[in-house]
Coordinates of C-alpha atoms and ligand atoms in Angstrom, one line a residue:
M10 CA -58.5 -32.1 205.1
I11 CA -60.6 -34.3 202.9
S12 CA -60.5 -34.8 199.2
F13 CA -63.6 -35.7 197.2
S14 CA -63.7 -37.0 193.6
T15 CA -65.6 -35.0 191.1
T16 CA -68.4 -37.7 191.0
Q17 CA -68.7 -37.7 194.7
I18 CA -69.1 -33.9 194.8
V19 CA -71.7 -34.0 192.0
D20 CA -73.6 -36.7 193.8
Y21 CA -73.7 -34.6 197.0
L22 CA -74.8 -31.5 195.1
K23 CA -77.5 -33.3 193.2
S24 CA -78.8 -35.2 196.2
K25 CA -82.3 -34.3 197.5
D26 CA -81.7 -36.5 200.5
P27 CA -82.0 -34.4 203.7
A28 CA -79.6 -36.9 205.4
I29 CA -76.9 -35.9 203.0
H30 CA -77.6 -32.2 203.6
H31 CA -77.4 -32.8 207.3
F32 CA -74.2 -34.9 207.0
L33 CA -72.4 -32.1 205.1
L34 CA -73.5 -29.3 207.4
E35 CA -72.6 -31.3 210.5
K36 CA -69.2 -32.1 209.1
A37 CA -68.6 -28.5 207.9
D38 CA -69.5 -27.1 211.3
R39 CA -67.2 -29.5 213.1
Y40 CA -64.3 -28.6 210.8
R41 CA -65.0 -25.0 211.2
Q42 CA -65.1 -25.4 215.0
E43 CA -61.8 -27.2 215.0
N44 CA -60.0 -24.8 212.7
R45 CA -61.6 -21.4 213.0
G46 CA -63.7 -21.7 216.2
R47 CA -67.0 -19.9 216.5
A48 CA -65.7 -16.5 215.6
V49 CA -67.3 -14.5 212.8
Y50 CA -65.3 -11.5 211.6
F51 CA -66.5 -8.3 210.0
R52 CA -65.4 -6.6 206.8
G53 CA -67.1 -3.3 206.3
L54 CA -67.9 -3.1 202.6
I55 CA -67.5 0.4 201.1
E56 CA -68.7 0.3 197.5
Y57 CA -67.1 3.6 196.6
S58 CA -67.7 3.7 192.9
N59 CA -70.0 1.9 190.4
I60 CA -68.1 3.2 187.3
C61 CA -67.0 0.2 185.3
S62 CA -65.1 -0.4 182.1
Q63 CA -66.0 -4.1 181.9
N64 CA -69.2 -5.5 180.4
C65 CA -69.9 -8.8 182.2
F66 CA -73.2 -10.2 181.0
Y67 CA -74.5 -10.9 184.5
C68 CA -73.7 -7.7 186.4
G69 CA -75.8 -4.7 186.9
L70 CA -72.8 -2.4 186.9
R71 CA -71.7 -3.4 183.4
R72 CA -70.5 -0.6 181.2
D73 CA -73.5 -0.8 178.8
N74 CA -76.2 -0.6 181.6
L75 CA -77.5 2.9 181.0
F76 CA -80.2 2.6 183.6
I77 CA -78.0 3.3 186.6
K78 CA -76.7 6.6 187.8
R79 CA -72.9 6.4 188.0
Y80 CA -71.2 7.7 191.1
H81 CA -67.8 7.9 192.7
L82 CA -67.4 8.9 196.3
D83 CA -64.7 11.5 196.9
R84 CA -61.6 10.8 198.9
E85 CA -62.8 12.5 202.1
E86 CA -66.1 10.5 202.1
I87 CA -64.3 7.2 201.7
I88 CA -61.9 8.0 204.4
S89 CA -64.6 9.2 206.8
L90 CA -66.7 6.0 206.2
A91 CA -63.6 3.9 206.9
M92 CA -62.8 5.8 210.1
E93 CA -66.4 5.7 211.3
A94 CA -66.3 1.9 210.8
H95 CA -63.1 1.8 212.8
N96 CA -64.7 3.7 215.6
N97 CA -67.6 1.2 215.6
G98 CA -65.2 -1.8 216.2
Y99 CA -64.5 -2.9 212.6
Q100 CA -60.9 -4.0 212.2
S101 CA -61.2 -4.5 208.5
I102 CA -62.8 -2.8 205.6
C103 CA -63.2 -3.8 202.0
L104 CA -63.1 -1.2 199.2
Q105 CA -65.0 -2.3 196.2
S106 CA -65.8 -0.7 192.9
G107 CA -66.4 -1.3 189.2
Q108 CA -63.2 -1.7 187.3
V109 CA -61.4 1.5 186.5
S110 CA -57.7 0.9 185.8
S111 CA -56.5 4.4 184.9
S112 CA -53.4 5.5 186.7
K113 CA -55.3 8.5 188.0
E114 CA -57.8 6.2 189.7
I115 CA -55.3 3.9 191.1
D116 CA -53.2 6.8 192.5
L117 CA -56.3 8.0 194.2
V118 CA -57.1 4.6 195.8
A119 CA -53.5 4.1 196.8
E120 CA -53.5 7.5 198.5
V121 CA -56.8 6.7 200.3
V122 CA -55.5 3.4 201.5
A123 CA -52.3 5.0 202.8
T124 CA -54.3 7.7 204.6
I125 CA -56.7 5.2 206.2
K126 CA -53.8 3.1 207.4
E127 CA -52.1 6.1 208.9
L128 CA -55.1 7.5 210.6
S129 CA -56.4 4.2 212.0
G130 CA -52.9 3.1 212.9
K131 CA -52.8 5.8 215.5
K132 CA -55.2 3.6 217.5
G133 CA -53.7 0.1 217.7
Q134 CA -52.9 -2.0 214.7
G135 CA -55.1 0.0 212.3
L136 CA -57.7 -1.1 209.8
G137 CA -57.0 -4.2 207.7
I138 CA -57.8 -3.3 204.1
T139 CA -59.2 -5.6 201.5
L140 CA -59.5 -4.5 197.9
S141 CA -61.9 -5.7 195.2
L142 CA -61.3 -3.5 192.1
G143 CA -61.1 -6.1 189.4
E144 CA -58.3 -6.8 186.9
L145 CA -55.3 -4.4 187.2
S146 CA -51.7 -4.5 186.1
Y147 CA -49.0 -6.1 188.2
Q148 CA -47.5 -2.7 188.9
Q149 CA -50.9 -1.4 190.1
Y150 CA -51.5 -4.3 192.4
Q151 CA -48.0 -3.7 193.7
Q152 CA -48.7 0.0 194.2
L153 CA -51.8 -0.7 196.2
W154 CA -49.9 -3.3 198.3
N155 CA -47.2 -0.8 199.0
A156 CA -49.9 1.7 200.1
G157 CA -51.0 -0.8 202.8
A158 CA -53.7 -3.1 201.4
H159 CA -53.1 -6.7 202.3
R160 CA -56.0 -8.8 200.9
Y161 CA -57.6 -8.8 197.5
L162 CA -60.8 -10.4 196.2
L163 CA -61.1 -11.3 192.5
R164 CA -63.6 -14.0 191.7
I165 CA -62.9 -16.3 188.8
E166 CA -66.7 -16.6 188.4
T167 CA -66.4 -20.1 187.0
S168 CA -63.3 -22.4 186.7
N169 CA -64.6 -23.6 183.3
P170 CA -62.9 -21.4 180.6
V171 CA -65.6 -22.1 178.0
L172 CA -68.3 -21.1 180.3
F173 CA -66.4 -18.1 181.4
Q174 CA -66.3 -16.9 177.8
K175 CA -70.1 -17.4 177.6
I176 CA -70.8 -14.9 180.4
H177 CA -68.2 -12.3 179.4
P178 CA -67.5 -10.4 176.2
P179 CA -64.6 -11.5 174.0
E180 CA -62.3 -8.8 175.3
Q181 CA -62.4 -10.3 178.8
S182 CA -60.5 -13.6 179.2
F183 CA -60.2 -16.4 181.7
S184 CA -56.4 -16.5 181.3
R185 CA -56.1 -12.8 182.1
R186 CA -58.0 -13.4 185.4
L187 CA -55.7 -16.3 186.2
E188 CA -52.7 -14.0 185.6
C189 CA -54.2 -11.5 188.0
L190 CA -54.7 -14.1 190.7
Q191 CA -51.1 -15.2 190.2
A192 CA -49.8 -11.6 190.4
L193 CA -51.7 -11.0 193.6
R194 CA -50.2 -14.1 195.2
E195 CA -46.7 -13.3 194.1
I196 CA -46.9 -9.8 195.5
G197 CA -47.9 -11.2 198.9
Y198 CA -51.7 -10.5 199.2
Q199 CA -54.0 -12.8 200.9
V200 CA -55.9 -13.9 197.8
G201 CA -59.6 -14.5 197.7
T202 CA -61.6 -15.8 194.7
G203 CA -64.9 -17.4 194.2
V204 CA -67.8 -18.2 191.8
M205 CA -71.4 -17.5 191.3
I206 CA -73.6 -20.5 191.7
G207 CA -76.5 -21.4 189.4
F208 CA -76.1 -19.1 186.5
P209 CA -77.5 -20.2 183.1
G210 CA -75.4 -22.9 181.4
Q211 CA -73.5 -23.9 184.6
S212 CA -73.7 -27.6 185.6
Y213 CA -73.1 -29.5 188.8
E214 CA -69.9 -30.8 187.2
D215 CA -68.7 -27.2 186.8
L216 CA -69.3 -26.5 190.5
A217 CA -67.4 -29.7 191.4
Y218 CA -64.5 -28.4 189.3
D219 CA -64.7 -25.0 191.0
L220 CA -64.1 -26.5 194.4
Q221 CA -61.1 -28.5 193.1
F222 CA -59.8 -25.3 191.4
F223 CA -59.9 -23.4 194.7
R224 CA -57.9 -26.2 196.4
E225 CA -55.4 -26.4 193.5
K226 CA -54.9 -22.7 193.5
D227 CA -54.3 -22.8 197.3
I228 CA -56.5 -19.8 197.9
D229 CA -56.7 -18.0 201.3
M230 CA -60.3 -16.7 201.1
L231 CA -63.4 -17.7 199.4
G232 CA -66.5 -15.8 198.3
M233 CA -69.3 -17.8 196.7
G234 CA -72.9 -16.8 196.3
P235 CA -76.0 -17.6 194.3
Y236 CA -76.4 -16.0 190.9
I237 CA -79.3 -13.6 191.0
P238 CA -80.7 -12.3 187.7
H239 CA -80.5 -8.5 187.1
P240 CA -83.3 -7.4 184.7
D241 CA -81.2 -5.1 182.6
V242 CA -78.3 -7.3 181.6
P243 CA -77.9 -9.8 178.7
L244 CA -77.8 -13.0 181.0
A245 CA -81.3 -12.2 182.2
D246 CA -82.7 -13.5 178.9
E247 CA -80.8 -16.7 179.1
K248 CA -82.9 -19.6 180.4
K249 CA -80.7 -22.6 180.1
E250 CA -80.6 -23.6 183.8
Y251 CA -79.3 -27.0 185.0
I252 CA -79.2 -26.4 188.7
S253 CA -82.6 -26.8 190.4
D254 CA -82.3 -25.5 194.0
V255 CA -79.8 -22.6 193.9
F256 CA -80.0 -21.8 197.6
G257 CA -79.7 -25.4 198.7
T258 CA -76.8 -26.0 196.3
S259 CA -75.1 -22.8 197.5
I260 CA -75.2 -24.0 201.1
K261 CA -73.8 -27.4 200.1
M262 CA -71.1 -25.7 198.1
L263 CA -70.1 -23.8 201.2
A264 CA -70.1 -26.9 203.4
L265 CA -68.0 -28.8 200.9
A266 CA -65.6 -25.9 200.6
R267 CA -65.2 -25.8 204.4
I268 CA -64.6 -29.5 204.6
M269 CA -62.1 -29.4 201.7
M270 CA -60.3 -26.2 202.9
P271 CA -60.7 -26.1 206.7
D272 CA -58.3 -23.1 207.4
I273 CA -59.4 -20.6 204.8
N274 CA -61.7 -17.6 205.4
M275 CA -65.1 -17.9 203.8
V276 CA -67.8 -15.3 203.5
A277 CA -71.6 -15.6 204.0
S278 CA -72.2 -13.5 200.9
T279 CA -74.7 -10.7 200.6
A280 CA -76.2 -12.7 197.6
L281 CA -76.9 -15.7 199.9
Q282 CA -78.6 -13.4 202.4
S283 CA -80.6 -11.7 199.6
I284 CA -82.3 -14.8 198.2
H285 CA -83.3 -16.5 201.5
P286 CA -84.4 -15.2 204.9
D287 CA -82.2 -17.8 206.5
G288 CA -79.2 -17.1 204.2
L289 CA -76.9 -15.8 206.9
K290 CA -77.7 -18.5 209.5
M291 CA -77.4 -21.3 207.0
G292 CA -74.2 -19.8 205.5
L293 CA -72.6 -19.7 209.0
K294 CA -73.7 -23.3 209.7
A295 CA -72.2 -24.4 206.5
G296 CA -68.8 -23.0 207.6
A297 CA -68.7 -19.3 206.7
N298 CA -66.8 -17.2 209.2
I299 CA -66.8 -13.7 207.5
V300 CA -69.6 -11.2 207.0
M301 CA -69.4 -8.0 204.9
P302 CA -71.9 -5.5 206.1
I303 CA -72.5 -2.8 203.6
L304 CA -71.3 0.7 204.7
T305 CA -72.0 2.4 201.4
P306 CA -74.0 5.6 202.0
E307 CA -77.8 5.3 201.7
K308 CA -77.9 7.7 198.8
N309 CA -75.7 5.5 196.6
R310 CA -76.9 2.0 197.6
Q311 CA -79.6 1.7 194.9
D312 CA -77.0 2.4 192.3
Y313 CA -74.7 -0.4 193.4
M314 CA -77.2 -3.2 192.4
L315 CA -75.1 -6.0 191.0
Y316 CA -78.4 -8.0 190.9
A317 CA -82.0 -7.4 191.8
N318 CA -83.2 -7.0 195.5
K319 CA -79.8 -6.8 197.1
K320 CA -80.2 -7.1 200.8
H321 CA -78.8 -4.9 203.5
S322 CA -78.7 -5.7 207.2
A323 CA -77.8 -3.2 209.9
F324 CA -74.6 -3.9 211.9
E325 CA -76.5 -4.5 215.1
T326 CA -79.0 -6.8 213.5
L327 CA -76.2 -8.8 211.9
Q328 CA -74.5 -9.2 215.3
Q329 CA -77.7 -10.3 216.9
D330 CA -78.4 -12.8 214.1
I331 CA -74.9 -14.2 214.3
K332 CA -75.3 -14.8 218.1
A333 CA -78.8 -16.3 217.6
A334 CA -77.2 -18.8 215.1
G335 CA -74.7 -19.8 217.8
Y336 CA -71.6 -18.0 216.7
E337 CA -69.5 -15.1 218.1
P338 CA -69.5 -11.7 216.4
T339 CA -65.8 -10.8 216.8
L340 CA -64.9 -7.1 216.6
W341 CA -61.4 -5.6 217.2
Q342 CA -59.6 -8.4 215.4
W343 CA -58.4 -8.7 211.9
G344 CA -59.3 -12.4 211.7
D345 CA -56.9 -13.1 208.9
S346 CA -56.9 -16.4 207.0
P347 CA -54.6 -18.9 208.8
H348 CA -54.1 -20.6 205.5
Y349 CA -52.1 -17.7 204.3
F350 CA -49.6 -17.8 207.1
K351 CA -49.3 -21.6 206.7
R352 CA -48.5 -21.3 203.0
K353 CA -46.1 -18.4 203.7
R354 CA -44.2 -20.6 206.3
E355 CA -44.1 -23.5 203.8
Q356 CA -42.8 -21.2 201.1
A357 CA -40.1 -19.9 203.4
K358 CA -39.0 -23.4 204.2
G359 CA -38.8 -24.3 200.6
E360 CA -36.6 -21.4 199.7
Ligands
SAH2 N1 -65.2 -4.9 189.9 C1 -64.9 -5.9 191.0 C2 -66.2 -6.2 191.8 C3 -67.2 -6.9 191.0 S1 -68.8 -7.1 191.8 C4 -64.4 -7.1 190.4 O1 -64.3 -7.2 189.1 O2 -64.0 -8.0 191.1 C5 -68.4 -8.4 192.8 C6 -69.0 -9.8 192.5 O3 -70.4 -9.7 192.4 C7 -68.6 -10.3 191.2 O4 -67.3 -10.9 191.2 C8 -69.7 -11.4 190.9 O5 -69.3 -12.7 191.3 C9 -70.8 -10.9 191.8 N2 -72.0 -10.6 190.9 C10 -72.1 -9.8 189.9 N3 -73.4 -9.9 189.3 C11 -74.0 -10.8 190.0 C12 -75.3 -11.4 189.9 N4 -76.2 -11.1 188.9 N5 -75.6 -12.4 190.8 C13 -74.8 -12.8 191.8 N6 -73.6 -12.2 191.9 C14 -73.2 -11.3 191.0

């Protein structure tokens, strides 16, 4: 495991030298090979609702965006999508939605999680369930854990509290998000976080601090992707951009993350695949070992546009592309983050 100083990271990120790019990718690929092998694991992404109480300035699902049709799949539909995924070889799904923290909603999700665990458990170890539902209370995270979810994704979006406040309304706070990440860790989840790369106002220094933040927080999973403007949100009008090559910078961020945190799980994000035809391939080469194919029904997909021109690849195409890039699409395995088990062992020793 390698540590870099902030200045070193900034120099790498700013560099236009192809030799630096090559050096980082080569190192990341070697670290990935040594720690995570060539396997690429699948998380079937079910975006079951776009209803959201939050008002993030960058996101197409924000409460005040009146241009999208709000939907919520019913319990049977979510369960049947999950079971179909399981039949096709997925060992994990991710349930994602806008943020709705009413107890009625969380009861429903908990019941759906428990049912999917029970139905899929009849055939082997059952589906691994990741949740990405935003900021909830400690008790609600606990309730969903008790129901059988075991991983949770909650991006910090930026580790700079001042910048965080610039892209969120006053009622949303950086400290609240930190509390949520801490709660998830305490309860026992594999915890994933991440940031958007290249949004207005963000600097290379901010990105360097992001990488150090992930290390410091000892995270198990990482999801980083380029920021892609959405036409109907406030941040679309903001033009203060410091980062020149968002795609190249994103790839270098992934590579640096893999070098700094060799045993975590890291996703080749949909956003990365949406802004560049080689997004998947380059993401994998930079050390990503997770993909999240979208399983949301066709009829709802255009209403889950976090940003413009979100890409969707069919399961088979993804598998072929992964093979073509030199990696192994790996079905029938959970592919959990070894980092999680390591920190659990260390925790147990310390107690
Ligand atoms: N409600 C859940 C899911 C949010 S959407 C939650 O709060 O965690 C998942 C992620 O999409 C966000 O965390 C954000 O990082 C990303 N996202 C939203 N808008 C985006 C944009 N315009 N460009 C790139 N990524 C975006």
